[in-house]
Amino acid sequence: MHGRPRKAPTQEEQEASSLKAVKLRELQSQLLNFHRNKIYTKEAVDISTKLLESNPEHYTGWNYRKLSVQNLLESALDSDSVQSILDEELRLVENALKQNFKSYGAWHHRKWILSKGHSSTDKELRLLGKFQKLDARNFHAWNYRRFITALKEIPDEKELQYTTDMIYDNFSNYSAWHNRSVLLSHLMEAREEGYSGKENVLGEEFEFVRSALFTDPDDQSGWFYHLWLLYQTLKREPLLITSWPSIGSNIQLSVNGYLDGQSLLPVLHFKSKARKYPIILCFNEAVEGVNSSTVTVECEYHAGDDLIWTPLSANKLDFAQAWLTYLNFPDEVNSLKPYSVKITVAHVPGITSLSGAPCSTTHTSFTVCVSLHDLKHAEVQTMERFSWKEENFRARATQPQDANLLHSLGNLKITMENKPIASDWSMDTISTEIAHCRELLSATNCKIGKLTLARLLMAHNTLISYSRPNDGAEIHYDEILALYRDLMKMDPKHLCYYEDEYSLALLKQLTSNTESLLKYSYEYQESTSPSMKSNLCLRLSGLSLSRLGSMECLLWVQMLDLSHNKLRSVEGLEALQLLSYLNLSNNKICSFTALEPIRMLKALQVLDVSYNEIGAHSVDTSRYLCSSPMNHAVGNDWNFEEFANGGIKLNDHWDAFLVFKDLNLIQLEILGNPVVNDQLKAFLFKIMPALKWLDGDNCN
Amino acid sequence: MGELQSEKHVRYILSVEKKKDGFESVVIDHLRLNGAYWGLTTLDILGKLDAVDKDEVVSWIMECQDESGGFGGNIGHDPHVLFTLSAIQILALFDKIDVLDIEKVSNYIANLQNEDGSFAGDMWGEIDTRFSYVAICSLALLHRLDKINVDKAVKYIVSCKNLDGGFGCTPGAESHAGQIFCCVGALAITGSLHYVDKDLLGWWLCERQVKSGGLNGRPEKLPDVCYSWWVLSSLIIIDRVHWIDKGKLVNFILDCQDKENGGISDRPDDAVDVFHTYFGIAGLSLLEYQGLKAIDPAYALPVEVVNKIFLGK
């Protein structure tokens, strides 16, 4: 089926082919007959030999063969007969493999024979040597090799030496590098002698791969291995990195947003009619096990043991990077005295990452005070449509009361007391690799080398941010962004990959220090209704962002403008639990399913997704990343039936239903998406009873 | 490059059905049920499924069923889970899953699960994550996933995850695009995609696109049209397909057509076959090529067929 040239067969070729076909057909039908009638005579078995040597893909033939072997073994008189029966099978497999050394059936038959306890290790390794010489990338051979080494208990170190030999023979042997990574992982995990010090092992491996990279920088195999080494260097336990309220901040709570007649400074103030406020914990990777035993919340006004923590993830998973709970306002309504809340995460084991690594213990704390219920400014339920127009935004000049805000924004990342996060060794290793990479790039303009340098610089920044979290000492961003711009030109096939990486680096740079965050923070004041309180909006529009990142630094955001970018996904937004106003217009959102992270934003009231590409594509690339009946993540709470009347079919709108059914939107903009029609709009009004404005149409 | 020669491909597929005497046909006689799935799904994507006699196909499929409940690759062949999936998929295309004794078929499949969550292909015990995918996909289409231990099945697949983010056929086996499709597809169907490092795997997958615009199956290998399915569907499931140049891949696939006799080959100017014709056209559907029915990347059936099965009529 592969690699045969396309040409019309000549008359001779056709005749020869027909003859072959007739012969093969005869063999095949005889085999099926013997099989059906359980005939295992010598003649029958010889037919099966002929068949399998010429067509080793005939799986029923191998099944017949196993039955014939079982039959023979039953009447075998001594160990010599057994030996000769099994030897015959091994010979058959070898011949079949000569015909097609990728035949699953042949390799499996050999394993089945070996399981009867028989061939010598040497013999098998010699066979493997032969096939690996023919094709060093034959994964069947490599798999069989792993089978034999397990069966014969060949030590990992010996196999490691074999990979060393294969690699020296030819650096471009991805299969050997892969096997090497598997063996080293086993050895390090089992803390075998000589492999328990991760630092020594990795140091040697970096040196080993360096020769491959310098010899042939355009071969990918070494670079993939180098990436694995980089991950091993950076690997650490999961830890808490940010929270809302942020560490050391002072939060003012109110029911209606006013304190002593003055509108409260947004960002540091939380308004809630339900008299409860959220606590969001953000980890550096997805974890499970966050609950009231593994996380303690100490505060004057709350007992803390009965808190329910919810993971903020799609598919109702147990794992999430961001976790949420709620604390009630204290009963004494008029408490102006700030009280403190201290949160200790992972003081007992139980919080673990996807790979089972336990979370390190961390603390965060903040103070809270509650405002008087200000009757003069009773909540004015605005009936007017919210507008994102330019004149409503004003850049912030730094004001005196900003001290608390600056402090709060400056303290976004949580430090770990008494324990260094980034070891000297990992810092040194990354620095060394950066130097070597620069050296290589000075001699050759190699795409994957450039990409590796960008990754190394990002890693270096991450390590710096762990040890000095909030003073913006991360230095490499400009160079990283320049590297990605170069790569976009050098390797246009992968343009969108580099754009995504560029977006991530840009957002990291933006959120790495306070001045930068403030530069993008605007005061929002509705020009036509001055009575409406001002709010603080983070404006990240027009930055060519194709992807979101660093959301853990934006947990405080209540109003977010991401319009006029290139976003196709909003993964990460689910952590922004305070978000009430969100603008995603003029992006590249291609489906409702891509908006699933928004489903978890219970505070969201105003959403603009106009001028995207929802309905313009026949392929939905987020179909399996969200909860639906197709991936069995949805159960009996999929109560679509109550909306099913009025001619609306679930098949047509299941994705809109998924995203909007749990939201409490007051205003929605969706025009400019091909999917929009009157039927959809009517459906949306039905599933969101609180909706007042849809594309400018009042619900009345 | 030109366009997709849809009519020629339809004629090619129908002709393969009839020409069973050539050597190329006899040598794959034992997997005819797979071949039928490839051919019929392609016809459906091209909007021409009605060119075949539905009842004739269905009765031939049922003749491939063994008393164990599983299906063989052709009449008289032993049952195997690979062909059982093809049977179920073809019946789904025809909306005729109800001709099956669903209990019997699902029991056959469920009994192939091992203690560690892995699946054997048949009674002879070969283990491979391909069979995990095939079992999970089959049982999901039959609404019988509860017959297996899904958690263990997922755990086994995750144990086959490699350090480059990809998946192999057994724990420790090298990442290969075909295996990756099987593992990612199975994890998608069971709502377990959080076990996939989408950025790491996405990058490994997008690097399969070589200079000619085609995709290979693993580093430093030649491009092949069948990877237009395995790599592409995996990228789509994890929402990283924008990391390749779709236009260049479309051109590569179109270049692999036999514009005179119909059919698509693994590489330009090679011999065509139904296998590559299916993967080429399914790939073009995933690339949103005009005029093709949308295909579901996890179940490998038209989206409208999958939606009907899970969302109801």
PDB file of N, CA, C and O in Angstrom, chain A residues 1-4 6 21 35 57 59-60 63 108 137 143 146 174-175 178 220 447 494 496 500 547 617 621 623-624 630-632 651, chain B residues 30 73 77-78 164 169 172 174 188-189 199 204 206-207 218-220 224 236 239 242-243 265-266 269-271 288 296 299 307 311:
ATOM      1  N   MET A   1       0.813  -1.213   0.000  1.00  0.00           N
ATOM      2  CA  MET A   1       0.000   0.000   0.000  1.00  0.00           C
ATOM      3  C   MET A   1       0.850   1.268   0.000  1.00  0.00           C
ATOM      4  O   MET A   1       0.334   2.337  -0.260  1.00  0.00           O
ATOM      5  N   HIS A   2       2.133   1.130   0.318  1.00  0.00           N
ATOM      6  CA  HIS A   2       2.950   2.340   0.377  1.00  0.00           C
ATOM      7  C   HIS A   2       4.122   2.249  -0.576  1.00  0.00           C
ATOM      8  O   HIS A   2       4.706   1.195  -0.767  1.00  0.00           O
ATOM      9  N   GLY A   3       4.442   3.392  -1.140  1.00  0.00           N
ATOM     10  CA  GLY A   3       5.680   3.491  -1.908  1.00  0.00           C
ATOM     11  C   GLY A   3       5.727   2.723  -3.207  1.00  0.00           C
ATOM     12  O   GLY A   3       6.801   2.444  -3.709  1.00  0.00           O
ATOM     13  N   ARG A   4       4.593   2.376  -3.775  1.00  0.00           N
ATOM     14  CA  ARG A   4       4.620   1.703  -5.086  1.00  0.00           C
ATOM     15  C   ARG A   4       4.393   2.745  -6.176  1.00  0.00           C
ATOM     16  O   ARG A   4       3.497   3.570  -6.053  1.00  0.00           O
ATOM     17  N   ARG A   6       3.199   4.721  -9.486  1.00  0.00           N
ATOM     18  CA  ARG A   6       1.950   4.681 -10.220  1.00  0.00           C
ATOM     19  C   ARG A   6       2.237   4.533 -11.699  1.00  0.00           C
ATOM     20  O   ARG A   6       2.729   5.417 -12.330  1.00  0.00           O
ATOM     21  N   ALA A  21      -2.300 -13.905  -8.154  1.00  0.00           N
ATOM     22  CA  ALA A  21      -3.556 -13.763  -7.425  1.00  0.00           C
ATOM     23  C   ALA A  21      -4.246 -15.110  -7.290  1.00  0.00           C
ATOM     24  O   ALA A  21      -4.735 -15.468  -6.215  1.00  0.00           O
ATOM     25  N   HIS A  35      -8.844 -24.259   8.795  1.00  0.00           N
ATOM     26  CA  HIS A  35      -9.110 -23.582  10.063  1.00  0.00           C
ATOM     27  C   HIS A  35     -10.512 -23.901  10.557  1.00  0.00           C
ATOM     28  O   HIS A  35     -10.710 -24.315  11.707  1.00  0.00           O
ATOM     29  N   GLU A  57       0.399 -10.648   6.409  1.00  0.00           N
ATOM     30  CA  GLU A  57      -0.685  -9.837   6.967  1.00  0.00           C
ATOM     31  C   GLU A  57      -1.963 -10.627   7.195  1.00  0.00           C
ATOM     32  O   GLU A  57      -2.923 -10.118   7.767  1.00  0.00           O
ATOM     33  N   TYR A  59      -4.035 -12.361   9.099  1.00  0.00           N
ATOM     34  CA  TYR A  59      -4.068 -12.594  10.547  1.00  0.00           C
ATOM     35  C   TYR A  59      -4.712 -13.922  10.937  1.00  0.00           C
ATOM     36  O   TYR A  59      -4.276 -14.571  11.899  1.00  0.00           O
ATOM     37  N   THR A  60      -5.730 -14.341  10.200  1.00  0.00           N
ATOM     38  CA  THR A  60      -6.388 -15.614  10.536  1.00  0.00           C
ATOM     39  C   THR A  60      -5.405 -16.762  10.362  1.00  0.00           C
ATOM     40  O   THR A  60      -5.467 -17.762  11.091  1.00  0.00           O
ATOM     41  N   ASN A  63      -3.554 -17.133  13.516  1.00  0.00           N
ATOM     42  CA  ASN A  63      -4.410 -17.762  14.522  1.00  0.00           C
ATOM     43  C   ASN A  63      -4.455 -19.266  14.307  1.00  0.00           C
ATOM     44  O   ASN A  63      -4.310 -20.058  15.243  1.00  0.00           O
ATOM     45  N   HIS A 108       3.855 -10.539  16.765  1.00  0.00           N
ATOM     46  CA  HIS A 108       3.083 -11.040  17.892  1.00  0.00           C
ATOM     47  C   HIS A 108       3.197 -12.544  18.025  1.00  0.00           C
ATOM     48  O   HIS A 108       3.251 -13.085  19.134  1.00  0.00           O
ATOM     49  N   ARG A 137      14.771   2.758  12.547  1.00  0.00           N
ATOM     50  CA  ARG A 137      13.573   3.365  13.106  1.00  0.00           C
ATOM     51  C   ARG A 137      12.393   2.398  13.173  1.00  0.00           C
ATOM     52  O   ARG A 137      11.288   2.805  13.497  1.00  0.00           O
ATOM     53  N   ASN A 143      10.003  -2.184  19.886  1.00  0.00           N
ATOM     54  CA  ASN A 143       9.029  -2.705  20.848  1.00  0.00           C
ATOM     55  C   ASN A 143       9.386  -4.121  21.252  1.00  0.00           C
ATOM     56  O   ASN A 143       9.323  -4.488  22.423  1.00  0.00           O
ATOM     57  N   ARG A 146      12.140  -4.109  23.694  1.00  0.00           N
ATOM     58  CA  ARG A 146      11.695  -3.828  25.069  1.00  0.00           C
ATOM     59  C   ARG A 146      11.035  -5.062  25.665  1.00  0.00           C
ATOM     60  O   ARG A 146      11.178  -5.338  26.852  1.00  0.00           O
ATOM     61  N   TYR A 174      15.912   9.057  16.196  1.00  0.00           N
ATOM     62  CA  TYR A 174      14.911   9.487  17.166  1.00  0.00           C
ATOM     63  C   TYR A 174      14.490   8.329  18.055  1.00  0.00           C
ATOM     64  O   TYR A 174      14.273   8.501  19.251  1.00  0.00           O
ATOM     65  N   SER A 175      14.392   7.146  17.460  1.00  0.00           N
ATOM     66  CA  SER A 175      13.958   5.980  18.232  1.00  0.00           C
ATOM     67  C   SER A 175      14.947   5.676  19.353  1.00  0.00           C
ATOM     68  O   SER A 175      14.552   5.305  20.459  1.00  0.00           O
ATOM     69  N   HIS A 178      14.578   8.350  21.984  1.00  0.00           N
ATOM     70  CA  HIS A 178      13.356   8.102  22.735  1.00  0.00           C
ATOM     71  C   HIS A 178      13.582   7.013  23.777  1.00  0.00           C
ATOM     72  O   HIS A 178      13.243   7.175  24.951  1.00  0.00           O
ATOM     73  N   GLN A 220      16.217  17.010  13.701  1.00  0.00           N
ATOM     74  CA  GLN A 220      15.337  17.329  14.823  1.00  0.00           C
ATOM     75  C   GLN A 220      15.546  16.469  16.062  1.00  0.00           C
ATOM     76  O   GLN A 220      15.255  16.912  17.174  1.00  0.00           O
ATOM     77  N   LYS A 447      16.484  27.107  12.532  1.00  0.00           N
ATOM     78  CA  LYS A 447      15.160  27.451  13.066  1.00  0.00           C
ATOM     79  C   LYS A 447      14.921  26.866  14.446  1.00  0.00           C
ATOM     80  O   LYS A 447      14.534  27.559  15.388  1.00  0.00           O
ATOM     81  N   HIS A 494       4.634  27.472  10.117  1.00  0.00           N
ATOM     82  CA  HIS A 494       4.235  27.379  11.521  1.00  0.00           C
ATOM     83  C   HIS A 494       3.984  28.758  12.126  1.00  0.00           C
ATOM     84  O   HIS A 494       4.111  28.962  13.325  1.00  0.00           O
ATOM     85  N   CYS A 496       1.351  30.449  12.911  1.00  0.00           N
ATOM     86  CA  CYS A 496       0.396  30.587  14.010  1.00  0.00           C
ATOM     87  C   CYS A 496       0.925  30.009  15.311  1.00  0.00           C
ATOM     88  O   CYS A 496       0.533  30.436  16.393  1.00  0.00           O
ATOM     89  N   ASP A 500       1.196  32.366  18.642  1.00  0.00           N
ATOM     90  CA  ASP A 500       0.693  31.975  19.959  1.00  0.00           C
ATOM     91  C   ASP A 500       1.780  32.139  21.018  1.00  0.00           C
ATOM     92  O   ASP A 500       1.530  32.673  22.106  1.00  0.00           O
ATOM     93  N   ARG A 547      -3.730  34.311  21.625  1.00  0.00           N
ATOM     94  CA  ARG A 547      -3.914  33.348  22.689  1.00  0.00           C
ATOM     95  C   ARG A 547      -3.774  34.054  24.030  1.00  0.00           C
ATOM     96  O   ARG A 547      -3.045  35.037  24.132  1.00  0.00           O
ATOM     97  N   HIS A 617     -17.497  28.179  10.010  1.00  0.00           N
ATOM     98  CA  HIS A 617     -16.645  27.020   9.773  1.00  0.00           C
ATOM     99  C   HIS A 617     -17.399  25.706   9.887  1.00  0.00           C
ATOM    100  O   HIS A 617     -18.251  25.548  10.755  1.00  0.00           O
ATOM    101  N   THR A 621     -13.095  23.096  16.280  1.00  0.00           N
ATOM    102  CA  THR A 621     -11.869  22.582  16.895  1.00  0.00           C
ATOM    103  C   THR A 621     -11.930  22.554  18.427  1.00  0.00           C
ATOM    104  O   THR A 621     -10.975  22.146  19.069  1.00  0.00           O
ATOM    105  N   ARG A 623     -14.666  21.147  19.889  1.00  0.00           N
ATOM    106  CA  ARG A 623     -15.782  20.227  20.116  1.00  0.00           C
ATOM    107  C   ARG A 623     -15.532  19.274  21.272  1.00  0.00           C
ATOM    108  O   ARG A 623     -16.426  18.952  22.046  1.00  0.00           O
ATOM    109  N   TYR A 624     -14.293  18.781  21.379  1.00  0.00           N
ATOM    110  CA  TYR A 624     -14.010  17.803  22.416  1.00  0.00           C
ATOM    111  C   TYR A 624     -13.371  18.391  23.660  1.00  0.00           C
ATOM    112  O   TYR A 624     -13.066  17.676  24.599  1.00  0.00           O
ATOM    113  N   MET A 630     -21.170  13.991  23.320  1.00  0.00           N
ATOM    114  CA  MET A 630     -20.212  13.281  22.468  1.00  0.00           C
ATOM    115  C   MET A 630     -19.009  12.772  23.249  1.00  0.00           C
ATOM    116  O   MET A 630     -18.411  11.775  22.882  1.00  0.00           O
ATOM    117  N   ASN A 631     -18.636  13.498  24.325  1.00  0.00           N
ATOM    118  CA  ASN A 631     -17.496  13.014  25.109  1.00  0.00           C
ATOM    119  C   ASN A 631     -17.922  12.563  26.499  1.00  0.00           C
ATOM    120  O   ASN A 631     -17.111  12.468  27.409  1.00  0.00           O
ATOM    121  N   HIS A 632     -19.234  12.276  26.619  1.00  0.00           N
ATOM    122  CA  HIS A 632     -19.738  11.665  27.848  1.00  0.00           C
ATOM    123  C   HIS A 632     -19.439  12.488  29.088  1.00  0.00           C
ATOM    124  O   HIS A 632     -19.331  11.957  30.183  1.00  0.00           O
ATOM    125  N   ASN A 651     -29.909  19.602  18.117  1.00  0.00           N
ATOM    126  CA  ASN A 651     -28.811  19.413  17.174  1.00  0.00           C
ATOM    127  C   ASN A 651     -28.278  20.723  16.621  1.00  0.00           C
ATOM    128  O   ASN A 651     -27.114  20.860  16.321  1.00  0.00           O
TER     129      ASN A 651
ATOM    130  N   HIS B  30      -8.367 -10.143   3.550  1.00  0.00           N
ATOM    131  CA  HIS B  30      -8.686 -10.409   4.942  1.00  0.00           C
ATOM    132  C   HIS B  30      -9.097  -9.136   5.687  1.00  0.00           C
ATOM    133  O   HIS B  30      -9.512  -9.202   6.824  1.00  0.00           O
ATOM    134  N   GLY B  73     -12.543  -9.863   9.297  1.00  0.00           N
ATOM    135  CA  GLY B  73     -12.270  -8.933   8.209  1.00  0.00           C
ATOM    136  C   GLY B  73     -12.991  -9.268   6.914  1.00  0.00           C
ATOM    137  O   GLY B  73     -13.107  -8.430   6.022  1.00  0.00           O
ATOM    138  N   HIS B  77     -13.363 -15.318   8.263  1.00  0.00           N
ATOM    139  CA  HIS B  77     -12.190 -14.921   9.040  1.00  0.00           C
ATOM    140  C   HIS B  77     -12.519 -14.794  10.519  1.00  0.00           C
ATOM    141  O   HIS B  77     -13.672 -14.601  10.904  1.00  0.00           O
ATOM    142  N   ASP B  78     -11.466 -14.908  11.351  1.00  0.00           N
ATOM    143  CA  ASP B  78     -11.650 -14.857  12.794  1.00  0.00           C
ATOM    144  C   ASP B  78     -12.081 -13.458  13.235  1.00  0.00           C
ATOM    145  O   ASP B  78     -11.709 -12.460  12.621  1.00  0.00           O
ATOM    146  N   ASP B 164       7.749  13.170  24.867  1.00  0.00           N
ATOM    147  CA  ASP B 164       7.585  14.225  23.863  1.00  0.00           C
ATOM    148  C   ASP B 164       6.111  14.612  23.743  1.00  0.00           C
ATOM    149  O   ASP B 164       5.715  15.346  22.857  1.00  0.00           O
ATOM    150  N   CYS B 169       2.250   2.451  21.172  1.00  0.00           N
ATOM    151  CA  CYS B 169       1.269   1.366  21.210  1.00  0.00           C
ATOM    152  C   CYS B 169       1.205   0.653  22.558  1.00  0.00           C
ATOM    153  O   CYS B 169       0.186   0.062  22.902  1.00  0.00           O
ATOM    154  N   GLY B 172       6.165   2.883  26.940  1.00  0.00           N
ATOM    155  CA  GLY B 172       7.565   2.948  26.531  1.00  0.00           C
ATOM    156  C   GLY B 172       7.773   2.950  25.040  1.00  0.00           C
ATOM    157  O   GLY B 172       8.885   3.184  24.565  1.00  0.00           O
ATOM    158  N   GLU B 174       7.674   4.201  21.149  1.00  0.00           N
ATOM    159  CA  GLU B 174       7.905   5.514  20.542  1.00  0.00           C
ATOM    160  C   GLU B 174       6.612   6.153  20.037  1.00  0.00           C
ATOM    161  O   GLU B 174       5.699   5.473  19.575  1.00  0.00           O
ATOM    162  N   ALA B 188     -10.499  11.755  24.034  1.00  0.00           N
ATOM    163  CA  ALA B 188     -11.548  12.722  23.689  1.00  0.00           C
ATOM    164  C   ALA B 188     -12.922  12.128  23.973  1.00  0.00           C
ATOM    165  O   ALA B 188     -13.758  12.749  24.634  1.00  0.00           O
ATOM    166  N   ILE B 189     -13.143  10.909  23.498  1.00  0.00           N
ATOM    167  CA  ILE B 189     -14.453  10.272  23.643  1.00  0.00           C
ATOM    168  C   ILE B 189     -14.809  10.080  25.112  1.00  0.00           C
ATOM    169  O   ILE B 189     -15.982  10.140  25.491  1.00  0.00           O
ATOM    170  N   ASP B 199      -0.012  21.683  24.399  1.00  0.00           N
ATOM    171  CA  ASP B 199       1.018  22.508  23.768  1.00  0.00           C
ATOM    172  C   ASP B 199       2.203  21.656  23.325  1.00  0.00           C
ATOM    173  O   ASP B 199       2.721  21.815  22.225  1.00  0.00           O
ATOM    174  N   TRP B 204       4.793  18.911  18.656  1.00  0.00           N
ATOM    175  CA  TRP B 204       5.337  17.703  18.043  1.00  0.00           C
ATOM    176  C   TRP B 204       4.553  17.385  16.764  1.00  0.00           C
ATOM    177  O   TRP B 204       5.131  17.065  15.728  1.00  0.00           O
ATOM    178  N   CYS B 206       2.660  19.497  14.904  1.00  0.00           N
ATOM    179  CA  CYS B 206       2.754  20.479  13.824  1.00  0.00           C
ATOM    180  C   CYS B 206       4.107  20.393  13.122  1.00  0.00           C
ATOM    181  O   CYS B 206       4.216  20.745  11.944  1.00  0.00           O
ATOM    182  N   GLU B 207       5.110  19.879  13.828  1.00  0.00           N
ATOM    183  CA  GLU B 207       6.414  19.683  13.195  1.00  0.00           C
ATOM    184  C   GLU B 207       6.418  18.499  12.226  1.00  0.00           C
ATOM    185  O   GLU B 207       7.432  18.223  11.581  1.00  0.00           O
ATOM    186  N   ARG B 218       6.326  10.628  12.025  1.00  0.00           N
ATOM    187  CA  ARG B 218       7.254  10.840  13.135  1.00  0.00           C
ATOM    188  C   ARG B 218       8.483  11.535  12.563  1.00  0.00           C
ATOM    189  O   ARG B 218       8.652  11.592  11.351  1.00  0.00           O
ATOM    190  N   PRO B 219       9.350  12.076  13.438  1.00  0.00           N
ATOM    191  CA  PRO B 219      10.454  12.891  12.937  1.00  0.00           C
ATOM    192  C   PRO B 219      11.338  12.174  11.924  1.00  0.00           C
ATOM    193  O   PRO B 219      11.599  10.978  12.047  1.00  0.00           O
ATOM    194  N   GLU B 220      11.798  12.939  10.940  1.00  0.00           N
ATOM    195  CA  GLU B 220      12.752  12.475   9.923  1.00  0.00           C
ATOM    196  C   GLU B 220      12.209  11.339   9.050  1.00  0.00           C
ATOM    197  O   GLU B 220      12.961  10.464   8.617  1.00  0.00           O
ATOM    198  N   ASP B 224       3.196  11.400   4.031  1.00  0.00           N
ATOM    199  CA  ASP B 224       2.272  10.375   3.530  1.00  0.00           C
ATOM    200  C   ASP B 224       0.866  10.903   3.753  1.00  0.00           C
ATOM    201  O   ASP B 224       0.562  11.433   4.812  1.00  0.00           O
ATOM    202  N   ILE B 236      -6.875  18.746  15.548  1.00  0.00           N
ATOM    203  CA  ILE B 236      -8.192  19.358  15.676  1.00  0.00           C
ATOM    204  C   ILE B 236      -8.803  19.051  17.034  1.00  0.00           C
ATOM    205  O   ILE B 236      -9.373  19.926  17.685  1.00  0.00           O
ATOM    206  N   ASP B 239      -7.375  21.302  19.457  1.00  0.00           N
ATOM    207  CA  ASP B 239      -7.473  22.719  19.069  1.00  0.00           C
ATOM    208  C   ASP B 239      -6.114  23.365  18.811  1.00  0.00           C
ATOM    209  O   ASP B 239      -5.830  24.462  19.292  1.00  0.00           O
ATOM    210  N   HIS B 242      -4.360  25.157  13.870  1.00  0.00           N
ATOM    211  CA  HIS B 242      -3.895  26.384  13.232  1.00  0.00           C
ATOM    212  C   HIS B 242      -2.370  26.467  13.247  1.00  0.00           C
ATOM    213  O   HIS B 242      -1.792  27.358  12.638  1.00  0.00           O
ATOM    214  N   TRP B 243      -1.714  25.499  13.929  1.00  0.00           N
ATOM    215  CA  TRP B 243      -0.264  25.518  13.976  1.00  0.00           C
ATOM    216  C   TRP B 243       0.388  24.937  12.719  1.00  0.00           C
ATOM    217  O   TRP B 243       1.606  24.944  12.599  1.00  0.00           O
ATOM    218  N   SER B 265      -3.009   8.511  -3.713  1.00  0.00           N
ATOM    219  CA  SER B 265      -1.891   7.660  -3.265  1.00  0.00           C
ATOM    220  C   SER B 265      -1.194   8.267  -2.056  1.00  0.00           C
ATOM    221  O   SER B 265      -1.496   9.385  -1.662  1.00  0.00           O
ATOM    222  N   ASP B 266      -0.221   7.534  -1.521  1.00  0.00           N
ATOM    223  CA  ASP B 266       0.466   8.016  -0.313  1.00  0.00           C
ATOM    224  C   ASP B 266       1.312   9.247  -0.603  1.00  0.00           C
ATOM    225  O   ASP B 266       1.415  10.155   0.232  1.00  0.00           O
ATOM    226  N   ASP B 269       2.428  10.646  -7.455  1.00  0.00           N
ATOM    227  CA  ASP B 269       2.896   9.697  -8.478  1.00  0.00           C
ATOM    228  C   ASP B 269       3.087   8.262  -8.005  1.00  0.00           C
ATOM    229  O   ASP B 269       3.672   7.448  -8.722  1.00  0.00           O
ATOM    230  N   ASP B 270       2.611   7.941  -6.830  1.00  0.00           N
ATOM    231  CA  ASP B 270       2.612   6.546  -6.402  1.00  0.00           C
ATOM    232  C   ASP B 270       1.270   5.906  -6.760  1.00  0.00           C
ATOM    233  O   ASP B 270       0.316   6.592  -7.130  1.00  0.00           O
ATOM    234  N   ALA B 271       1.225   4.576  -6.589  1.00  0.00           N
ATOM    235  CA  ALA B 271      -0.019   3.858  -6.895  1.00  0.00           C
ATOM    236  C   ALA B 271      -1.100   4.214  -5.874  1.00  0.00           C
ATOM    237  O   ALA B 271      -0.829   4.381  -4.691  1.00  0.00           O
ATOM    238  N   GLU B 288     -11.606  21.828   5.737  1.00  0.00           N
ATOM    239  CA  GLU B 288     -12.735  22.641   5.265  1.00  0.00           C
ATOM    240  C   GLU B 288     -12.719  22.857   3.751  1.00  0.00           C
ATOM    241  O   GLU B 288     -13.140  23.906   3.274  1.00  0.00           O
ATOM    242  N   ASP B 296     -16.290  13.992  11.810  1.00  0.00           N
ATOM    243  CA  ASP B 296     -15.947  14.124  13.230  1.00  0.00           C
ATOM    244  C   ASP B 296     -14.540  13.564  13.458  1.00  0.00           C
ATOM    245  O   ASP B 296     -14.248  12.437  13.071  1.00  0.00           O
ATOM    246  N   TYR B 299     -14.635  10.240  16.156  1.00  0.00           N
ATOM    247  CA  TYR B 299     -15.336   9.017  15.776  1.00  0.00           C
ATOM    248  C   TYR B 299     -15.089   8.624  14.317  1.00  0.00           C
ATOM    249  O   TYR B 299     -15.476   7.551  13.892  1.00  0.00           O
ATOM    250  N   ASN B 307     -23.741  13.336  15.513  1.00  0.00           N
ATOM    251  CA  ASN B 307     -24.701  14.171  16.243  1.00  0.00           C
ATOM    252  C   ASN B 307     -26.021  13.447  16.431  1.00  0.00           C
ATOM    253  O   ASN B 307     -26.652  13.515  17.492  1.00  0.00           O
ATOM    254  N   LEU B 311     -27.103  13.225  20.025  1.00  0.00           N
ATOM    255  CA  LEU B 311     -28.038  14.287  20.363  1.00  0.00           C
ATOM    256  C   LEU B 311     -29.471  13.910  20.016  1.00  0.00           C
ATOM    257  O   LEU B 311     -30.399  14.653  20.293  1.00  0.00           O
TER     258      LEU B 311
END
